[in-house]
Every structure is written in structure tokens, then in C-alpha cells.
Amino acid sequence: MPKRTNDPIQPEYPAALTGEDWRGSHRGQEHLPHVVIVGGGFGGLQAARALGKAPVRVTVIDRTNHHLFQPLLYQVATAALSPADISAPIRHVLRRNKNTRVLLAEVTGVDTVGKRVLLDERGERSVPYDYLIIATGAGQNYFGHREWARYAPGLKTLEDATRLRRQILLAFEAAEMESDPDRQRALLTFVLVGAGPTGVEMAGAIAELAHKALASDFRTINPHSARIILVEAAPRILLSFPPELAEKARRALNRLGVEVRTSAPVEAVDENGVVIGGEYLPAKTIIWTAGVEASPAGRWLQAEVDRAGRVKVNPDLSVPGHPEIFVIGDTAHLEEKGQPLPGLAPVAMQEGRYVARAILQRLAGREPAPFHYVNKGNLATVGRAWGLLQIGRLRLTGFLAWILWLTVHIFYLIGFRNRVLVLFQWAWAYLTFQRGARLILYPERAGSREAVPVAALD
């Protein structure tokens, strides 16, 4: 799990956390094998749930207290949903697992010899394990240009989503006050770098926000004049989908007013714009959706990694030389039919359930069969009421595909409350074109009574 250095508040821990301290935290279960899961995302949570009634002790460690439904982050960033609609406290999700303890902590490394998960740089605070599952996910990959992150933020956390929401909404507010036409055009230009599912869905959502939800809210500017530009270095968008579906998605984006540029790698990014194919494009909002880079788990384990930093695992998802350590989700590199498994939520979820079974089989003296991913299809959406779906040979686009996309996402949301709220929000947005979470928040001003308070745009 990557260490965050810019957090204003870090959790406090006891002065010393020894192996005995942690064994005592599962009173009456000290004799049971201890499974430590690092990461409360899709893979880690599925593993914890599958082990909930098993004869083991489970400790889940995460640097946040919530599970996040990442596929809907873009809807928070574009003011369609609120953060609480797509997240749930990990403790609440696992409340019925009597053998499970949840810790809010920052993992800094793994002592593979002493079988400890380290919670500080000096190794004074640690959690011992018999089996370890690393499900720490991934961050943005800027392909050797980390300096671009300052000007082109990614979308991986709730903090990312709320910052982007603020940036997008403030762009319209600043344009309303700007008298210079060139600066106004730059403020109303939104560039998305990377045309995978996240980039496509985000571009469509920004287009609908500008052209529909905000269309009648301003008096000086016309939000409909906003430019949304989706840039892709590859020859086409949505490489994980069949070409014919990707082409239909491109046409759907065009109908929403999104400009799609393919075979157009980004060459430079700064605070005022982006260079694409030798052309400098002034833009005040640039969003990076072009790739992912694995967490530092490979360095923790001193294991072999691929170009994206993912740990190359055995067919049973264990780390070579360490059969007691498993790596899953975006952090793992496993190939099937000569291709690495994609970094998708369904992959992580199946891997989490598989690893839980594999640990129980090992405890019973049996070796697990190799992991096999069952691909249940690809789904994406382009704006309001238009989706695309691929399940085996089935190809589907349009309203019905959007309904299926909606059904799948509602089903996988954690908690009954979340499902009801999200369904209501989507129904309301569909009928009215309104965005109910259009709030501009200034968290850095929270401690100042003299600062301008939160501005609500509704």
C-alpha cells in the first residue's frame, strides 16, 4: 500500500505492538492460524468475507476506513453521486465476521523472514502472520513523467474525486467572471488523457454536466460551449472491447459533443495546457486516465515485477519462494492464454475468493488447483442511457446495455442503503438531467472561521 506523505493527520498507534499484542486481540482464538489481508478493496474484502466462518484469525489492514466502489468514482467527480453513495465502512461490512479484526494503519513493508507486516519505517510496529494476502491496488502511471501529476490528476480515491469535482465546477465559476475570451475558452476546455473505460465514461459525464445540468445556470457564459477532448495514444478507444463496439462508443461520444483524438500521444503537460501531436492546446482542466502503476508490494517482498510494478505470481497467486504469501488484484501479474489478466474489479473479486479457498486447502494438507479467471464480459457506459456490453459472442449497445450496466453496478454496491440511494439518484438524474452533488468544498479552509465557507451551487 503506497505510503502517503501529504496527509495532515495520521492515525496514532500504541508505543509498541508486539506479536503477543496482536495474538491477544483475537481472544480465545490464539491457537488458530493468522491470516493478514492488506487492503480493503474488492479483492481483499472478498477474501475476508470468504474466511469469515473459517477456522482462522483474520486481520484486515487498510489506510482508509472505507471500502470504495471505484467504478463509480467518475460519477462523484462529475457531481452525479456523493462520496457516501459509493463507499461503506470496512468495519461495518465485516461486522458479522467474529474472527476478523480491522485496523486503520499504513503498511510500510513486509518482513518475509520474520513473517511480519510492518506499520512503520523502523519496524517497531508490526503484525505477525501465518498467511498474508496483499491486495493493495494501484495508482496512476505517468509513464516516466511523474511531474505531470501536478497538472493532470488521476482518479483513484474519494479525495481524488472530490478534488476533481471542485476543479471542474470552479472552471465554470471562473469562466463566468473572466472577460478575456482566450482565457475563458481555456477554462471551458477539459482534456482527458486515456480512452479506456474510465476515460470514456468520464468524458461522457463531463459533457452531460456541461451541456445539460449546467446549461441554464449561468448568465455570462454558455456551458454548452465547453470543449471536452478525449485523447488516446492507441489507434482506437476502448482496447478491451471489440473494434465494432469501440467505434459505436466513439460515435456516441461525438453525439454528446466530445472530441475524440486517437493515435495522439501526449508530449507535455503544464498548468496552462497540454501538447498533443506537436500542437499546444490551452486547457485549465486535464484529467489523467491513461494507465495504472502497482503499489510498492514488489519492493516490500523483493519479488520480480513487470513494467507496471505488478508482482509476477505463481498460478496459485502465491509469490515464488513464499507459498504463504498471496498477491491479488491490480498488484498481481498473472497470465492466461499469453495475456496478463486485466486490472478489473471482477478479476480481483474472483482472486480474493480463490485465495481464501487456497489457504484453507493448504491448512487441510491439499494443494490448490491453479487460478482460472472466468470472464463474465465487459461493460461501459457513455453518458445518459447509452451503454455497451460484450459477453462472449454477444454484442449489445444502447439503452438496454445501459440498463444491464446499471443493474450490475447496483448489484455490486456494498450495502442496501447504498443501492437504494444510488438507484434514486440515477432515476432523478435521468428524469431531470440534474446533478444533486454539485458542491465546491474547500477542506484546507476548514480550520479558519474567517475563510469563505463551503459554497453550494445548487
GROMACS .gro file of C-alpha atoms in nm:
model
  458
    1MET     CA    1   0.000   0.000   0.000
    2PRO     CA    2   0.170   0.325  -0.107
    3LYS     CA    3   0.276   0.548   0.180
    4ARG     CA    4   0.106   0.887   0.182
    5THR     CA    5   0.326   1.172   0.293
    6ASN     CA    6   0.086   1.462   0.248
    7ASP     CA    7  -0.186   1.359   0.490
    8PRO     CA    8  -0.240   1.625   0.757
    9ILE     CA    9  -0.348   1.366   1.012
   10GLN     CA   10  -0.200   1.022   1.064
   11PRO     CA   11  -0.355   0.762   1.299
   12GLU     CA   12  -0.194   0.719   1.639
   13TYR     CA   13  -0.078   0.374   1.749
   14PRO     CA   14   0.038   0.232   2.082
   15ALA     CA   15   0.408   0.273   2.154
   16ALA     CA   16   0.481  -0.093   2.082
   17LEU     CA   17   0.280  -0.353   1.902
   18THR     CA   18   0.438  -0.693   1.950
   19GLY     CA   19   0.335  -1.030   1.818
   20GLU     CA   20   0.183  -1.114   2.159
   21ASP     CA   21  -0.026  -0.794   2.148
   22TRP     CA   22  -0.181  -0.892   1.819
   23ARG     CA   23  -0.237  -1.256   1.912
   24GLY     CA   24  -0.419  -1.132   2.219
   25SER     CA   25  -0.652  -0.926   2.004
   26HIS     CA   26  -0.829  -1.248   1.896
   27ARG     CA   27  -0.907  -1.372   2.246
   28GLY     CA   28  -0.989  -1.740   2.254
   29GLN     CA   29  -0.856  -1.785   1.901
   30GLU     CA   30  -0.483  -1.767   1.970
   31HIS     CA   31  -0.430  -2.124   1.853
   32LEU     CA   32  -0.576  -2.059   1.508
   33PRO     CA   33  -0.365  -1.966   1.202
   34HIS     CA   34  -0.346  -1.591   1.147
   35VAL     CA   35  -0.435  -1.456   0.801
   36VAL     CA   36  -0.345  -1.090   0.741
   37ILE     CA   37  -0.508  -0.907   0.449
   38VAL     CA   38  -0.353  -0.579   0.338
   39GLY     CA   39  -0.611  -0.375   0.150
   40GLY     CA   40  -0.989  -0.343   0.185
   41GLY     CA   41  -1.070  -0.315  -0.185
   42PHE     CA   42  -1.258  -0.564  -0.400
   43GLY     CA   43  -1.006  -0.848  -0.367
   44GLY     CA   44  -0.923  -0.803  -0.001
   45LEU     CA   45  -1.284  -0.771   0.105
   46GLN     CA   46  -1.388  -1.082  -0.087
   47ALA     CA   47  -1.106  -1.280   0.077
   48ALA     CA   48  -1.208  -1.158   0.423
   49ARG     CA   49  -1.573  -1.245   0.365
   50ALA     CA   50  -1.484  -1.592   0.238
   51LEU     CA   51  -1.278  -1.654   0.553
   52GLY     CA   52  -1.546  -1.516   0.786
   53LYS     CA   53  -1.653  -1.856   0.920
   54ALA     CA   54  -1.327  -2.044   0.864
   55PRO     CA   55  -1.112  -2.179   1.149
   56VAL     CA   56  -0.861  -1.892   1.119
   57ARG     CA   57  -0.796  -1.549   1.268
   58VAL     CA   58  -0.821  -1.266   1.016
   59THR     CA   59  -0.678  -0.915   1.036
   60VAL     CA   60  -0.766  -0.663   0.764
   61ILE     CA   61  -0.535  -0.361   0.738
   62ASP     CA   62  -0.620  -0.056   0.529
   63ARG     CA   63  -0.505   0.306   0.530
   64THR     CA   64  -0.867   0.423   0.497
   65ASN     CA   65  -1.167   0.313   0.699
   66HIS     CA   66  -1.389   0.251   0.397
   67HIS     CA   67  -1.435   0.020   0.103
   68LEU     CA   68  -1.467   0.217  -0.219
   69PHE     CA   69  -1.663   0.118  -0.528
   70GLN     CA   70  -1.407   0.255  -0.772
   71PRO     CA   71  -1.604   0.203  -1.098
   72LEU     CA   72  -1.838   0.484  -0.994
   73LEU     CA   73  -1.573   0.735  -0.884
   74TYR     CA   74  -1.622   0.933  -1.202
   75GLN     CA   75  -1.984   0.994  -1.101
   76VAL     CA   76  -1.865   1.157  -0.779
   77ALA     CA   77  -1.614   1.364  -0.978
   78THR     CA   78  -1.894   1.487  -1.207
   79ALA     CA   79  -2.142   1.562  -0.927
   80ALA     CA   80  -2.387   1.282  -1.002
   81LEU     CA   81  -2.328   1.100  -0.674
   82SER     CA   82  -2.194   1.184  -0.329
   83PRO     CA   83  -1.892   1.005  -0.177
   84ALA     CA   84  -2.105   0.816   0.076
   85ASP     CA   85  -2.314   0.668  -0.205
   86ILE     CA   86  -2.023   0.458  -0.333
   87SER     CA   87  -1.841   0.369  -0.012
   88ALA     CA   88  -1.903   0.183   0.312
   89PRO     CA   89  -1.705   0.147   0.638
   90ILE     CA   90  -1.494  -0.170   0.629
   91ARG     CA   91  -1.579  -0.245   0.992
   92HIS     CA   92  -1.949  -0.235   0.912
   93VAL     CA   93  -1.910  -0.457   0.605
   94LEU     CA   94  -1.724  -0.719   0.813
   95ARG     CA   95  -1.919  -0.674   1.136
   96ARG     CA   96  -2.061  -1.028   1.126
   97ASN     CA   97  -1.716  -1.188   1.088
   98LYS     CA   98  -1.645  -1.272   1.451
   99ASN     CA   99  -1.296  -1.394   1.366
  100THR     CA  100  -1.199  -1.071   1.190
  101ARG     CA  101  -1.021  -0.763   1.322
  102VAL     CA  102  -0.994  -0.440   1.118
  103LEU     CA  103  -0.702  -0.200   1.161
  104LEU     CA  104  -0.670   0.154   1.028
  105ALA     CA  105  -0.297   0.168   0.959
  106GLU     CA  106  -0.036   0.248   0.698
  107VAL     CA  107   0.167  -0.052   0.582
  108THR     CA  108   0.529   0.036   0.508
  109GLY     CA  109   0.676  -0.306   0.429
  110VAL     CA  110   0.683  -0.681   0.487
  111ASP     CA  111   0.941  -0.881   0.681
  112THR     CA  112   0.922  -1.209   0.489
  113VAL     CA  113   1.175  -1.379   0.717
  114GLY     CA  114   1.006  -1.288   1.043
  115LYS     CA  115   0.658  -1.311   0.884
  116ARG     CA  116   0.553  -0.963   0.991
  117VAL     CA  117   0.364  -0.679   0.823
  118LEU     CA  118   0.542  -0.355   0.915
  119LEU     CA  119   0.349  -0.046   1.018
  120ASP     CA  120   0.640   0.197   1.041
  121GLU     CA  121   0.972   0.255   0.872
  122ARG     CA  122   1.181   0.114   1.160
  123GLY     CA  123   0.975  -0.200   1.203
  124GLU     CA  124   0.885  -0.126   1.566
  125ARG     CA  125   0.516  -0.171   1.498
  126SER     CA  126   0.416  -0.484   1.314
  127VAL     CA  127   0.151  -0.753   1.276
  128PRO     CA  128   0.265  -1.118   1.257
  129TYR     CA  129   0.108  -1.351   1.003
  130ASP     CA  130   0.091  -1.716   0.912
  131TYR     CA  131  -0.062  -1.633   0.572
  132LEU     CA  132  -0.051  -1.295   0.402
  133ILE     CA  133  -0.279  -1.161   0.126
  134ILE     CA  134  -0.164  -0.840  -0.042
  135ALA     CA  135  -0.444  -0.659  -0.223
  136THR     CA  136  -0.314  -0.304  -0.230
  137GLY     CA  137  -0.438  -0.195  -0.571
  138ALA     CA  138  -0.269   0.054  -0.800
  139GLY     CA  139  -0.213   0.423  -0.859
  140GLN     CA  140  -0.172   0.634  -1.171
  141ASN     CA  141   0.106   0.558  -1.418
  142TYR     CA  142   0.251   0.869  -1.583
  143PHE     CA  143   0.496   0.665  -1.791
  144GLY     CA  144   0.810   0.831  -1.664
  145HIS     CA  145   0.663   1.181  -1.627
  146ARG     CA  146   0.562   1.200  -1.263
  147GLU     CA  147   0.588   1.578  -1.280
  148TRP     CA  148   0.269   1.575  -1.487
  149ALA     CA  149   0.069   1.454  -1.186
  150ARG     CA  150   0.065   1.809  -1.051
  151TYR     CA  151  -0.125   1.935  -1.355
  152ALA     CA  152  -0.312   1.619  -1.463
  153PRO     CA  153  -0.459   1.447  -1.155
  154GLY     CA  154  -0.588   1.092  -1.171
  155LEU     CA  155  -0.899   0.931  -1.029
  156LYS     CA  156  -0.833   0.653  -0.777
  157THR     CA  157  -0.967   0.771  -0.439
  158LEU     CA  158  -1.258   0.966  -0.295
  159GLU     CA  159  -1.016   1.251  -0.229
  160ASP     CA  160  -0.924   1.249  -0.600
  161ALA     CA  161  -1.291   1.253  -0.697
  162THR     CA  162  -1.389   1.544  -0.471
  163ARG     CA  163  -1.084   1.745  -0.579
  164LEU     CA  164  -1.173   1.689  -0.945
  165ARG     CA  165  -1.534   1.782  -0.878
  166ARG     CA  166  -1.416   2.107  -0.722
  167GLN     CA  167  -1.179   2.175  -1.012
  168ILE     CA  168  -1.444   2.108  -1.277
  169LEU     CA  169  -1.711   2.321  -1.109
  170LEU     CA  170  -1.466   2.601  -1.032
  171ALA     CA  171  -1.370   2.611  -1.400
  172PHE     CA  172  -1.725   2.718  -1.487
  173GLU     CA  173  -1.734   2.966  -1.198
  174ALA     CA  174  -1.403   3.123  -1.307
  175ALA     CA  175  -1.517   3.138  -1.669
  176GLU     CA  176  -1.831   3.324  -1.559
  177MET     CA  177  -1.608   3.601  -1.417
  178GLU     CA  178  -1.348   3.602  -1.697
  179SER     CA  179  -1.365   3.879  -1.955
  180ASP     CA  180  -1.076   3.762  -2.175
  181PRO     CA  181  -1.215   3.527  -2.445
  182ASP     CA  182  -0.896   3.320  -2.474
  183ARG     CA  183  -0.876   3.258  -2.100
  184GLN     CA  184  -1.245   3.179  -2.092
  185ARG     CA  185  -1.200   2.917  -2.366
  186ALA     CA  186  -0.911   2.760  -2.175
  187LEU     CA  187  -1.121   2.743  -1.860
  188LEU     CA  188  -1.400   2.570  -2.052
  189THR     CA  189  -1.168   2.316  -2.216
  190PHE     CA  190  -1.144   1.975  -2.047
  191VAL     CA  191  -0.883   1.724  -2.167
  192LEU     CA  192  -0.892   1.358  -2.064
  193VAL     CA  193  -0.576   1.159  -2.133
  194GLY     CA  194  -0.653   0.790  -2.188
  195ALA     CA  195  -0.959   0.638  -2.354
  196GLY     CA  196  -1.015   0.323  -2.156
  197PRO     CA  197  -1.349   0.271  -1.979
  198THR     CA  198  -1.272   0.534  -1.713
  199GLY     CA  199  -1.176   0.798  -1.968
  200VAL     CA  200  -1.475   0.725  -2.190
  201GLU     CA  201  -1.722   0.729  -1.902
  202MET     CA  202  -1.569   1.042  -1.750
  203ALA     CA  203  -1.574   1.228  -2.083
  204GLY     CA  204  -1.940   1.146  -2.136
  205ALA     CA  205  -2.029   1.251  -1.782
  206ILE     CA  206  -1.850   1.589  -1.811
  207ALA     CA  207  -2.025   1.650  -2.144
  208GLU     CA  208  -2.364   1.589  -1.989
  209LEU     CA  209  -2.278   1.803  -1.687
  210ALA     CA  210  -2.180   2.095  -1.912
  211HIS     CA  211  -2.439   2.058  -2.185
  212LYS     CA  212  -2.738   1.957  -1.975
  213ALA     CA  213  -2.714   2.005  -1.596
  214LEU     CA  214  -2.539   2.345  -1.608
  215ALA     CA  215  -2.686   2.465  -1.936
  216SER     CA  216  -2.925   2.724  -1.784
  217ASP     CA  217  -2.740   2.810  -1.461
  218PHE     CA  218  -2.504   3.083  -1.587
  219ARG     CA  219  -2.570   3.426  -1.731
  220THR     CA  220  -2.237   3.530  -1.886
  221ILE     CA  221  -2.108   3.204  -2.029
  222ASN     CA  222  -2.281   2.932  -2.224
  223PRO     CA  223  -2.178   2.599  -2.063
  224HIS     CA  224  -2.278   2.427  -2.387
  225SER     CA  225  -1.968   2.583  -2.546
  226ALA     CA  226  -1.739   2.376  -2.322
  227ARG     CA  227  -1.494   2.154  -2.512
  228ILE     CA  228  -1.439   1.800  -2.386
  229ILE     CA  229  -1.145   1.634  -2.559
  230LEU     CA  230  -1.063   1.265  -2.511
  231VAL     CA  231  -0.707   1.179  -2.613
  232GLU     CA  232  -0.575   0.827  -2.679
  233ALA     CA  233  -0.225   0.725  -2.791
  234ALA     CA  234  -0.353   0.398  -2.942
  235PRO     CA  235  -0.529   0.382  -3.281
  236ARG     CA  236  -0.871   0.346  -3.117
  237ILE     CA  237  -1.053   0.384  -2.788
  238LEU     CA  238  -1.162   0.103  -2.552
  239LEU     CA  239  -0.895  -0.150  -2.646
  240SER     CA  240  -1.052  -0.412  -2.418
  241PHE     CA  241  -1.369  -0.411  -2.631
  242PRO     CA  242  -1.418  -0.542  -2.987
  243PRO     CA  243  -1.343  -0.278  -3.255
  244GLU     CA  244  -1.705  -0.253  -3.369
  245LEU     CA  245  -1.826  -0.170  -3.018
  246ALA     CA  246  -1.544   0.080  -2.969
  247GLU     CA  247  -1.644   0.256  -3.291
  248LYS     CA  248  -2.007   0.279  -3.178
  249ALA     CA  249  -1.886   0.424  -2.847
  250ARG     CA  250  -1.681   0.684  -3.037
  251ARG     CA  251  -1.988   0.790  -3.232
  252ALA     CA  252  -2.191   0.809  -2.910
  253LEU     CA  253  -1.926   1.037  -2.759
  254ASN     CA  254  -1.937   1.257  -3.068
  255ARG     CA  255  -2.314   1.290  -3.031
  256LEU     CA  256  -2.254   1.419  -2.677
  257GLY     CA  257  -2.013   1.678  -2.810
  258VAL     CA  258  -1.691   1.501  -2.706
  259GLU     CA  259  -1.393   1.535  -2.941
  260VAL     CA  260  -1.207   1.204  -2.969
  261ARG     CA  261  -0.843   1.208  -3.081
  262THR     CA  262  -0.673   0.873  -3.138
  263SER     CA  263  -0.310   0.796  -3.230
  264ALA     CA  264  -0.234   1.115  -3.038
  265PRO     CA  265   0.014   1.062  -2.754
  266VAL     CA  266   0.058   1.341  -2.502
  267GLU     CA  267   0.401   1.501  -2.526
  268ALA     CA  268   0.392   1.758  -2.246
  269VAL     CA  269   0.163   1.887  -1.973
  270ASP     CA  270   0.178   2.212  -1.776
  271GLU     CA  271  -0.052   2.431  -1.573
  272ASN     CA  272  -0.193   2.602  -1.881
  273GLY     CA  273  -0.246   2.315  -2.121
  274VAL     CA  274  -0.119   2.006  -2.298
  275VAL     CA  275   0.087   1.927  -2.608
  276ILE     CA  276  -0.074   1.667  -2.835
  277GLY     CA  277   0.091   1.570  -3.162
  278GLY     CA  278   0.305   1.884  -3.161
  279GLU     CA  279   0.002   2.109  -3.102
  280TYR     CA  280  -0.030   2.308  -2.781
  281LEU     CA  281  -0.386   2.302  -2.653
  282PRO     CA  282  -0.472   2.559  -2.381
  283ALA     CA  283  -0.677   2.387  -2.109
  284LYS     CA  284  -0.713   2.452  -1.738
  285THR     CA  285  -0.854   2.108  -1.654
  286ILE     CA  286  -0.655   1.798  -1.753
  287ILE     CA  287  -0.752   1.458  -1.615
  288TRP     CA  288  -0.524   1.155  -1.634
  289THR     CA  289  -0.699   0.825  -1.711
  290ALA     CA  290  -0.419   0.668  -1.915
  291GLY     CA  291  -0.280   0.383  -1.708
  292VAL     CA  292  -0.205   0.235  -1.368
  293GLU     CA  293   0.105   0.158  -1.167
  294ALA     CA  294   0.102  -0.109  -0.898
  295SER     CA  295   0.161  -0.041  -0.529
  296PRO     CA  296   0.513  -0.095  -0.388
  297ALA     CA  297   0.431  -0.452  -0.284
  298GLY     CA  298   0.702  -0.584  -0.516
  299ARG     CA  299   0.965  -0.385  -0.327
  300TRP     CA  300   0.825  -0.499   0.006
  301LEU     CA  301   0.859  -0.863  -0.100
  302GLN     CA  302   1.175  -0.820  -0.312
  303ALA     CA  303   0.986  -1.009  -0.581
  304GLU     CA  304   1.006  -0.997  -0.959
  305VAL     CA  305   0.771  -0.740  -1.110
  306ASP     CA  306   0.655  -0.640  -1.457
  307ARG     CA  307   0.691  -0.296  -1.618
  308ALA     CA  308   0.389  -0.164  -1.426
  309GLY     CA  309   0.530  -0.284  -1.092
  310ARG     CA  310   0.292  -0.579  -1.057
  311VAL     CA  311   0.427  -0.885  -0.878
  312LYS     CA  312   0.473  -1.189  -1.102
  313VAL     CA  313   0.289  -1.461  -0.912
  314ASN     CA  314   0.260  -1.838  -0.940
  315PRO     CA  315  -0.053  -1.996  -1.096
  316ASP     CA  316  -0.199  -2.021  -0.744
  317LEU     CA  317  -0.137  -1.644  -0.693
  318SER     CA  318   0.139  -1.709  -0.438
  319VAL     CA  319   0.475  -1.533  -0.451
  320PRO     CA  320   0.760  -1.752  -0.583
  321GLY     CA  321   0.956  -1.883  -0.286
  322HIS     CA  322   0.684  -1.779  -0.040
  323PRO     CA  323   0.385  -2.016  -0.057
  324GLU     CA  324   0.232  -1.840   0.247
  325ILE     CA  325   0.212  -1.502   0.067
  326PHE     CA  326  -0.051  -1.426  -0.198
  327VAL     CA  327  -0.080  -1.118  -0.418
  328ILE     CA  328  -0.410  -1.038  -0.591
  329GLY     CA  329  -0.590  -0.771  -0.791
  330ASP     CA  330  -0.412  -0.480  -0.958
  331THR     CA  331  -0.093  -0.567  -0.769
  332ALA     CA  332  -0.058  -0.913  -0.929
  333HIS     CA  333   0.069  -1.016  -1.273
  334LEU     CA  334  -0.074  -1.349  -1.388
  335GLU     CA  335  -0.104  -1.453  -1.750
  336GLU     CA  336  -0.373  -1.663  -1.912
  337LYS     CA  337  -0.350  -1.756  -2.279
  338GLY     CA  338  -0.037  -1.546  -2.307
  339GLN     CA  339  -0.203  -1.225  -2.184
  340PRO     CA  340  -0.193  -1.073  -1.834
  341LEU     CA  341  -0.525  -1.058  -1.655
  342PRO     CA  342  -0.673  -0.708  -1.665
  343GLY     CA  343  -0.689  -0.484  -1.361
  344LEU     CA  344  -1.066  -0.508  -1.320
  345ALA     CA  345  -1.287  -0.547  -1.016
  346PRO     CA  346  -1.425  -0.890  -1.127
  347VAL     CA  347  -1.069  -1.025  -1.155
  348ALA     CA  348  -0.980  -0.906  -0.804
  349MET     CA  349  -1.302  -1.043  -0.658
  350GLN     CA  350  -1.254  -1.389  -0.809
  351GLU     CA  351  -0.891  -1.389  -0.696
  352GLY     CA  352  -0.991  -1.293  -0.342
  353ARG     CA  353  -1.237  -1.581  -0.313
  354TYR     CA  354  -0.988  -1.822  -0.472
  355VAL     CA  355  -0.705  -1.729  -0.232
  356ALA     CA  356  -0.934  -1.780   0.069
  357ARG     CA  357  -1.011  -2.132  -0.055
  358ALA     CA  358  -0.643  -2.193  -0.134
  359ILE     CA  359  -0.540  -2.108   0.223
  360LEU     CA  360  -0.800  -2.344   0.368
  361GLN     CA  361  -0.686  -2.618   0.129
  362ARG     CA  362  -0.326  -2.566   0.237
  363LEU     CA  363  -0.429  -2.591   0.600
  364ALA     CA  364  -0.602  -2.922   0.516
  365GLY     CA  365  -0.283  -3.053   0.356
  366ARG     CA  366  -0.401  -3.017  -0.006
  367GLU     CA  367  -0.252  -2.810  -0.286
  368PRO     CA  368  -0.496  -2.579  -0.466
  369ALA     CA  369  -0.553  -2.604  -0.838
  370PRO     CA  370  -0.427  -2.309  -1.048
  371PHE     CA  371  -0.643  -1.998  -1.054
  372HIS     CA  372  -0.861  -1.953  -1.361
  373TYR     CA  373  -1.044  -1.630  -1.434
  374VAL     CA  374  -1.399  -1.663  -1.564
  375ASN     CA  375  -1.460  -1.362  -1.786
  376LYS     CA  376  -1.825  -1.265  -1.749
  377GLY     CA  377  -1.798  -0.985  -2.005
  378ASN     CA  378  -1.716  -0.616  -2.041
  379LEU     CA  379  -1.943  -0.324  -1.967
  380ALA     CA  380  -1.911   0.050  -2.011
  381THR     CA  381  -2.140   0.348  -2.042
  382VAL     CA  382  -2.130   0.664  -2.249
  383GLY     CA  383  -2.337   0.936  -2.088
  384ARG     CA  384  -2.702   0.910  -2.005
  385ALA     CA  385  -2.887   0.593  -2.103
  386TRP     CA  386  -2.630   0.457  -2.353
  387GLY     CA  387  -2.403   0.163  -2.281
  388LEU     CA  388  -2.207  -0.111  -2.447
  389LEU     CA  389  -2.178  -0.473  -2.345
  390GLN     CA  390  -1.976  -0.775  -2.453
  391ILE     CA  391  -2.043  -1.120  -2.308
  392GLY     CA  392  -1.876  -1.390  -2.514
  393ARG     CA  393  -2.012  -1.351  -2.865
  394LEU     CA  394  -2.297  -1.127  -2.752
  395ARG     CA  395  -2.255  -0.762  -2.852
  396LEU     CA  396  -2.502  -0.502  -2.733
  397THR     CA  397  -2.518  -0.121  -2.736
  398GLY     CA  398  -2.773   0.143  -2.648
  399PHE     CA  399  -3.037   0.172  -2.377
  400LEU     CA  400  -3.065  -0.200  -2.296
  401ALA     CA  401  -2.689  -0.226  -2.250
  402TRP     CA  402  -2.707   0.075  -2.016
  403ILE     CA  403  -2.982  -0.092  -1.813
  404LEU     CA  404  -2.763  -0.403  -1.776
  405TRP     CA  405  -2.466  -0.184  -1.680
  406LEU     CA  406  -2.682  -0.012  -1.422
  407THR     CA  407  -2.808  -0.344  -1.282
  408VAL     CA  408  -2.458  -0.489  -1.246
  409HIS     CA  409  -2.322  -0.180  -1.071
  410ILE     CA  410  -2.617  -0.158  -0.833
  411PHE     CA  411  -2.579  -0.529  -0.750
  412TYR     CA  412  -2.212  -0.498  -0.660
  413LEU     CA  413  -2.253  -0.188  -0.441
  414ILE     CA  414  -2.190  -0.267  -0.076
  415GLY     CA  415  -2.494  -0.226   0.149
  416PHE     CA  416  -2.869  -0.193   0.097
  417ARG     CA  417  -2.861   0.180   0.176
  418ASN     CA  418  -2.606   0.247  -0.096
  419ARG     CA  419  -2.808   0.059  -0.356
  420VAL     CA  420  -3.130   0.245  -0.277
  421LEU     CA  421  -2.961   0.587  -0.273
  422VAL     CA  422  -2.771   0.534  -0.595
  423LEU     CA  423  -3.079   0.398  -0.773
  424PHE     CA  424  -3.281   0.700  -0.660
  425GLN     CA  425  -3.006   0.943  -0.766
  426TRP     CA  426  -2.979   0.787  -1.109
  427ALA     CA  427  -3.354   0.783  -1.159
  428TRP     CA  428  -3.376   1.150  -1.062
  429ALA     CA  429  -3.085   1.247  -1.287
  430TYR     CA  430  -3.236   1.053  -1.577
  431LEU     CA  431  -3.572   1.228  -1.546
  432THR     CA  432  -3.447   1.580  -1.469
  433PHE     CA  433  -3.087   1.600  -1.601
  434GLN     CA  434  -2.993   1.741  -1.260
  435ARG     CA  435  -2.677   1.669  -1.061
  436GLY     CA  436  -2.755   1.665  -0.689
  437ALA     CA  437  -2.397   1.670  -0.556
  438ARG     CA  438  -2.275   1.996  -0.712
  439LEU     CA  439  -2.078   2.115  -0.412
  440ILE     CA  440  -1.750   2.304  -0.414
  441LEU     CA  441  -1.564   2.215  -0.095
  442TYR     CA  442  -1.253   2.381   0.047
  443PRO     CA  443  -1.111   2.131   0.301
  444GLU     CA  444  -0.797   2.340   0.352
  445ARG     CA  445  -1.017   2.620   0.491
  446ALA     CA  446  -1.192   2.400   0.747
  447GLY     CA  447  -0.988   2.537   1.038
  448SER     CA  448  -1.038   2.904   0.959
  449ARG     CA  449  -1.351   3.088   1.070
  450GLU     CA  450  -1.254   3.389   0.862
  451ALA     CA  451  -1.222   3.195   0.535
  452VAL     CA  452  -1.501   3.169   0.284
  453PRO     CA  453  -1.723   2.875   0.386
  454VAL     CA  454  -1.831   2.589   0.164
  455ALA     CA  455  -2.001   2.714  -0.149
  456ALA     CA  456  -2.308   2.524  -0.264
  457LEU     CA  457  -2.402   2.560  -0.627
  458ASP     CA  458  -2.744   2.401  -0.609
   0.00000   0.00000   0.00000
